[in-house]
């Protein structure tokens, strides 16, 4: 049975920076073929046009599908499922599917749709990424331009206009596997740190909270979480039951003239090598302990195990470590080589010592 195609759901309010995050991902996709499903509302085809400008081999125009009738959660059967089936029936299947929900849609109904019989065997929710406007959340208003969000809500008569933004925000956080605190360039280090700590305490165990400016997240932090969120719905239930829909975003309200490529300066990666190890399970534990102690986001690489001709592939998302033997070493040197990825400021020496112990 072929492996399921991973899909990442990106959610967050109007203006939080979802489109900027996705644009950055496409421009730095490192050869991954990505298909995009964008939930548009009304006549604003803005996101699609912006994203179509990325058209390298990563994501051609055929790989961008627009759902044009509003709230994904109301149109699952009519619109979303047929779109997914079409995508999955293609000969040149994508490596990864990214779905951008509209600015007020809750991710929960969308994640639930992945259990639909036609697609559940072919695709899985790799992770739910909630993008938040760090400045606005810090200031207690949740969106940079509350009037714009309210105008968005007013366009749809099915919407519960009375629901406070704070409640919609809590539901987006409740469903997240990763929370991206965007626009940290507008916060002091203390403010950004306090907000990150607060969001960690408000989210489920194991949810990663990362800081960024202009949506500049490395693709291997954003994709490849391997969560299988559709099988874990009871842990990410809506706290508030309110049905609503809305429209979408581009981040006009974040001044783009300072969108210089300060790229990944908030993230770093380095390589740790060591000789063969004797016990694969004990080493996986050692890796998990190191990750916990140093708040490492991702760790991946190959491990040489005494007496085994095959190399052991190791991949960790947070402290969850997966290993499997993938291929013989052949002529390659029998060494263990791990890439460590995290937010800037990792203690290279301590991490290296812990992994080489």
Coordinates of C-alpha atoms in Angstrom, one line a residue:
X1 CA 0.0 0.0 0.0
X2 CA 1.6 3.3 -1.0
X3 CA 2.3 5.8 1.8
X4 CA -0.3 8.4 2.5
X5 CA 0.4 11.9 1.1
X6 CA 0.9 14.3 4.0
X7 CA -1.3 17.5 4.2
X8 CA -0.6 20.5 6.4
X9 CA -3.5 22.8 7.4
X10 CA -2.5 26.4 7.9
X11 CA -5.0 28.5 9.9
X12 CA -5.0 31.9 11.5
X13 CA -6.9 35.3 11.3
X14 CA -7.0 37.7 8.5
X15 CA -3.6 39.5 8.4
X16 CA -1.7 37.1 10.7
X17 CA 0.6 36.2 7.9
X18 CA -0.6 32.9 6.4
X19 CA 0.0 33.9 2.8
X20 CA 3.5 35.3 3.6
X21 CA 4.4 32.0 5.4
X22 CA 3.2 29.9 2.4
X23 CA 4.9 32.1 -0.1
X24 CA 8.2 31.8 1.8
X25 CA 7.7 28.0 2.0
X26 CA 7.2 27.7 -1.8
X27 CA 10.3 29.8 -2.4
X28 CA 12.4 27.6 -0.1
X29 CA 10.8 24.2 -0.8
X30 CA 14.1 22.4 -1.4
X31 CA 12.7 20.4 -4.3
X32 CA 9.5 19.2 -2.7
X33 CA 6.5 19.2 -5.0
X34 CA 3.8 21.0 -3.2
X35 CA 0.1 21.3 -4.1
X36 CA -1.9 24.2 -2.5
X37 CA -5.6 24.4 -1.7
X38 CA -6.7 27.9 -0.9
X39 CA -10.0 28.7 0.6
X40 CA -11.1 32.0 -0.9
X41 CA -14.2 33.9 -0.2
X42 CA -16.0 36.4 -2.4
X43 CA -14.2 37.9 -5.4
X44 CA -10.9 38.4 -3.7
X45 CA -8.7 36.1 -5.7
X46 CA -5.7 37.9 -4.1
X47 CA -3.9 34.9 -2.5
X48 CA -4.1 32.8 -5.6
X49 CA -2.6 35.5 -7.8
X50 CA 0.2 36.1 -5.3
X51 CA 1.0 32.5 -4.9
X52 CA 0.9 31.8 -8.6
X53 CA 4.0 34.0 -8.9
X54 CA 6.0 31.3 -7.2
X55 CA 5.6 29.0 -10.2
X56 CA 9.0 27.1 -10.1
X57 CA 9.0 23.3 -10.4
X58 CA 7.9 23.3 -6.7
X59 CA 4.4 24.5 -7.4
X60 CA 3.0 25.1 -10.9
X61 CA -0.3 26.8 -11.6
X62 CA -1.9 23.4 -11.9
X63 CA -0.9 22.7 -8.3
X64 CA -2.9 25.6 -6.9
X65 CA -6.6 24.9 -6.4
X66 CA -9.0 27.6 -5.2
X67 CA -12.2 26.7 -3.3
X68 CA -14.3 29.7 -4.2
X69 CA -17.4 29.3 -2.1
X70 CA -16.4 30.4 1.4
X71 CA -16.1 28.3 4.5
X72 CA -14.4 25.0 4.0
X73 CA -16.3 23.4 6.9
X74 CA -19.7 24.0 5.2
X75 CA -18.7 22.7 1.8
X76 CA -16.7 19.6 2.7
X77 CA -18.8 17.2 0.7
X78 CA -19.5 19.5 -2.3
X79 CA -16.3 21.2 -2.8
X80 CA -13.4 20.1 -0.6
X81 CA -13.6 16.3 -1.0
X82 CA -14.0 16.4 -4.8
X83 CA -11.0 18.8 -5.0
X84 CA -8.9 16.4 -2.9
X85 CA -10.0 13.3 -4.9
X86 CA -9.0 15.1 -8.1
X87 CA -5.6 16.0 -6.7
X88 CA -5.0 12.4 -5.4
X89 CA -6.0 10.9 -8.8
X90 CA -3.3 12.7 -10.7
X91 CA -0.3 10.8 -12.1
X92 CA 2.2 13.3 -10.9
X93 CA 1.1 13.3 -7.3
X94 CA 2.4 16.1 -5.0
X95 CA 4.9 15.2 -2.2
X96 CA 2.9 17.4 0.2
X97 CA -0.5 19.2 0.2
X98 CA -0.8 22.5 2.0
X99 CA -4.3 23.9 2.7
X100 CA -4.8 27.5 3.7
X101 CA -8.1 28.0 5.5
X102 CA -9.9 31.3 5.4
X103 CA -9.2 33.8 8.1
X104 CA -12.0 32.8 10.5
X105 CA -12.6 29.2 9.6
X106 CA -11.9 26.7 12.4
X107 CA -9.5 23.9 11.5
X108 CA -11.4 21.2 13.4
X109 CA -14.1 20.4 10.7
X110 CA -11.5 20.4 8.0
X111 CA -9.3 17.9 10.0
X112 CA -12.4 15.8 10.5
X113 CA -13.0 15.6 6.7
X114 CA -9.8 13.6 6.3
X115 CA -11.6 10.6 7.8
X116 CA -14.0 10.7 4.7
X117 CA -14.0 7.3 3.0
X118 CA -12.8 8.5 -0.4
X119 CA -9.6 10.1 0.9
X120 CA -8.8 8.6 4.3
X121 CA -6.6 5.8 2.8
X122 CA -4.6 8.2 0.6
X123 CA -3.9 11.3 2.6
X124 CA -3.2 12.2 6.3
X125 CA -3.0 15.5 8.2
X126 CA 0.7 16.0 8.8
X127 CA 0.0 18.8 11.2
X128 CA -2.2 21.9 11.9
X129 CA -0.2 25.1 11.9
X130 CA -1.9 28.2 13.5
X131 CA -0.3 31.5 12.5
X132 CA -0.8 34.3 15.0
X133 CA -0.1 38.0 14.8
X134 CA 2.3 38.3 17.7
X135 CA 1.8 42.1 18.2
X136 CA -2.0 41.9 18.1
X137 CA -2.2 38.9 20.4
X138 CA 0.2 40.6 22.8
X139 CA -2.1 43.7 22.8
X140 CA -5.2 41.5 23.4
X141 CA -7.0 42.2 20.2
X142 CA -6.0 39.0 18.3
X143 CA -6.0 40.6 14.8
X144 CA -4.1 43.7 13.7
X145 CA -7.1 45.2 12.0
X146 CA -10.2 44.2 14.0
X147 CA -12.5 46.3 11.7
X148 CA -11.3 44.4 8.7
X149 CA -12.0 41.1 10.4
X150 CA -15.5 42.3 11.4
X151 CA -16.1 43.5 7.8
X152 CA -15.1 40.0 6.7
X153 CA -17.6 38.4 9.1
X154 CA -20.4 40.8 8.0
X155 CA -20.1 39.5 4.4
X156 CA -21.6 36.2 5.5
X157 CA -25.1 36.0 6.8
X158 CA -24.5 32.5 8.2
X159 CA -21.9 33.9 10.6
X160 CA -22.2 34.2 14.3
X161 CA -21.1 37.8 14.4
X162 CA -21.4 37.9 18.2
X163 CA -18.6 35.4 18.9
X164 CA -15.6 37.3 20.4
X165 CA -12.4 37.0 18.5
X166 CA -10.8 35.7 21.6
X167 CA -13.0 32.5 21.5
X168 CA -12.2 31.9 17.8
X169 CA -8.5 32.3 18.7
X170 CA -8.8 29.8 21.5
X171 CA -10.3 27.2 19.1
X172 CA -7.5 27.8 16.6
X173 CA -4.9 27.2 19.4
X174 CA -6.8 24.1 20.7
X175 CA -6.4 22.4 17.3
X176 CA -2.8 23.5 16.6
X177 CA 0.2 21.1 16.4
X178 CA 2.5 24.1 15.8
X179 CA 1.8 27.8 16.7
X180 CA 3.8 30.3 14.6
X181 CA 4.1 33.6 16.5
X182 CA 4.6 35.9 13.5
X183 CA 5.6 39.6 13.4
X184 CA 8.0 39.2 16.3
X185 CA 10.0 42.1 14.7
X186 CA 7.2 44.3 16.2
X187 CA 7.8 43.0 19.7
X188 CA 10.7 43.3 22.1
X189 CA 12.5 40.1 23.1
X190 CA 10.9 40.1 26.5
X191 CA 7.4 40.5 25.0
X192 CA 8.0 37.8 22.4
X193 CA 9.3 35.5 25.1
X194 CA 6.4 36.1 27.4
X195 CA 3.9 35.5 24.6
X196 CA 5.5 32.3 23.6
X197 CA 5.5 31.0 27.2
X198 CA 1.8 32.0 27.5
X199 CA 0.8 30.2 24.3
X200 CA 2.7 27.1 25.3
X201 CA 0.8 27.0 28.6
X202 CA -2.5 27.5 26.7
X203 CA -1.9 24.7 24.2
X204 CA -1.8 20.9 24.4
X205 CA 1.3 19.1 25.5
X206 CA 3.9 18.7 22.8
X207 CA 2.6 21.6 20.7
X208 CA 5.6 23.5 19.3
X209 CA 5.5 27.3 19.6
X210 CA 8.0 29.1 17.3
X211 CA 8.7 32.8 16.7
X212 CA 9.2 34.3 13.3
X213 CA 9.1 37.6 11.3
X214 CA 7.6 37.7 7.8
X215 CA 6.7 34.0 8.0
X216 CA 10.3 32.9 7.4
X217 CA 10.1 29.3 8.7
X218 CA 12.5 26.6 7.4
X219 CA 10.5 24.1 5.3
X220 CA 11.6 21.1 7.4
X221 CA 10.3 22.8 10.5
X222 CA 6.9 23.6 8.9
X223 CA 6.4 20.3 7.0
X224 CA 7.0 16.8 8.1
X225 CA 5.5 16.8 11.6
X226 CA 3.9 13.4 11.0
X227 CA 1.1 13.9 13.5
X228 CA -1.9 12.2 11.8
X229 CA -4.2 14.8 13.3
X230 CA -7.4 13.2 11.9
X231 CA -6.9 10.3 14.3
X232 CA -6.6 12.6 17.3
X233 CA -9.8 14.8 17.2
X234 CA -10.9 14.2 20.7
X235 CA -7.8 16.0 22.0
X236 CA -8.4 19.1 19.8
X237 CA -12.1 19.6 20.2
X238 CA -13.7 23.0 19.7
X239 CA -13.9 24.7 23.1
X240 CA -16.6 27.0 21.8
X241 CA -19.3 25.7 19.4
X242 CA -20.1 28.5 17.1
X243 CA -20.7 28.1 13.4
X244 CA -19.2 30.8 11.2
X245 CA -17.5 31.4 8.0
X246 CA -15.5 34.2 6.4
X247 CA -13.0 35.2 3.8
X248 CA -9.3 35.2 3.4
X249 CA -6.3 37.3 3.7
X250 CA -3.2 38.8 2.4
X251 CA -1.2 40.7 4.9
X252 CA -1.7 44.2 3.4
X253 CA -1.7 45.6 6.9
X254 CA 1.8 44.5 7.6
X255 CA 4.1 47.0 5.8
X256 CA 5.8 44.9 3.2
X257 CA 8.5 47.4 2.4
X258 CA 10.6 45.9 5.1
X259 CA 10.3 42.4 3.7
X260 CA 14.0 42.1 3.2
X261 CA 15.3 38.6 3.3
X262 CA 16.2 38.3 6.9
X263 CA 15.3 34.7 6.1
X264 CA 16.2 32.2 8.7
X265 CA 18.2 34.2 11.1
X266 CA 15.8 33.2 13.8
X267 CA 16.6 29.5 13.2
X268 CA 19.8 27.5 12.9
X269 CA 21.0 24.0 12.2
X270 CA 24.2 22.2 12.7
X271 CA 25.6 18.6 12.3
X272 CA 26.7 16.3 15.1
X273 CA 28.7 13.2 14.1
X274 CA 29.8 10.2 16.2
X275 CA 30.9 6.6 15.7
X276 CA 28.7 3.5 15.8
X277 CA 26.3 3.0 18.6
X278 CA 25.6 -0.3 20.3
X279 CA 21.9 0.0 21.3
X280 CA 19.4 1.7 18.9
X281 CA 16.6 2.0 21.5
X282 CA 18.8 3.4 24.2
X283 CA 20.2 5.9 21.7
X284 CA 16.6 7.0 20.7
X285 CA 16.0 7.7 24.4
X286 CA 19.2 9.7 24.6
X287 CA 18.1 11.7 21.6
X288 CA 14.7 12.4 23.1
X289 CA 16.2 13.5 26.4
X290 CA 18.6 15.9 24.6
X291 CA 15.7 17.4 22.6
X292 CA 13.7 18.0 25.8
X293 CA 16.7 19.5 27.6
X294 CA 17.5 22.0 24.7
X295 CA 14.1 22.7 23.1
X296 CA 15.2 21.3 19.7
X297 CA 12.5 21.5 17.1
X298 CA 13.7 18.8 14.6
X299 CA 16.5 16.3 14.6
X300 CA 17.2 13.9 11.7
X301 CA 19.9 11.8 10.2
X302 CA 21.5 8.4 9.9
X303 CA 22.8 6.1 12.6
X304 CA 25.4 3.3 12.4
X305 CA 24.5 0.5 14.7
X306 CA 27.1 -2.2 15.7
X307 CA 26.7 -5.4 13.8
X308 CA 23.9 -4.0 11.5
X309 CA 24.7 -3.7 7.8
X310 CA 21.7 -1.3 7.3
X311 CA 21.8 2.3 8.3
X312 CA 19.2 3.4 10.8
X313 CA 17.3 6.5 9.7
X314 CA 16.3 8.7 12.7
X315 CA 13.7 11.5 12.6
X316 CA 12.5 13.5 15.5
X317 CA 9.8 16.1 15.8
X318 CA 10.1 17.5 19.3
X319 CA 10.8 14.6 21.7
X320 CA 8.9 12.1 19.4
X321 CA 11.7 10.0 17.8
X322 CA 11.0 7.6 14.9
X323 CA 13.6 5.1 13.6
X324 CA 13.8 2.5 10.9
X325 CA 16.5 0.7 9.0
X326 CA 16.4 2.0 5.4
X327 CA 19.3 0.8 3.3
X328 CA 22.8 -0.8 3.5
X329 CA 25.7 1.6 4.1
X330 CA 27.5 0.1 1.1
X331 CA 30.7 2.1 0.6
X332 CA 29.6 5.0 2.7
X333 CA 31.6 5.5 6.0
X334 CA 29.9 3.8 9.0
X335 CA 29.3 6.8 11.1
X336 CA 26.3 8.5 12.8
X337 CA 25.4 11.9 11.4
X338 CA 22.6 14.0 12.8
X339 CA 21.2 17.4 11.7
X340 CA 19.9 19.5 14.7
X341 CA 17.4 22.3 13.9
X342 CA 16.1 24.8 16.3
X343 CA 15.5 28.5 17.1
X344 CA 18.7 30.6 17.1
X345 CA 20.8 30.4 20.3
X346 CA 21.1 26.6 20.6
X347 CA 24.0 25.5 22.9
X348 CA 26.0 23.6 20.2
X349 CA 28.6 22.4 22.6
X350 CA 26.2 21.0 25.2
X351 CA 24.0 19.4 22.5
X352 CA 27.0 17.8 20.8
X353 CA 28.3 16.5 24.1
X354 CA 24.9 15.0 25.0
X355 CA 24.5 13.3 21.6
X356 CA 28.0 11.9 21.6
X357 CA 27.9 10.6 25.2

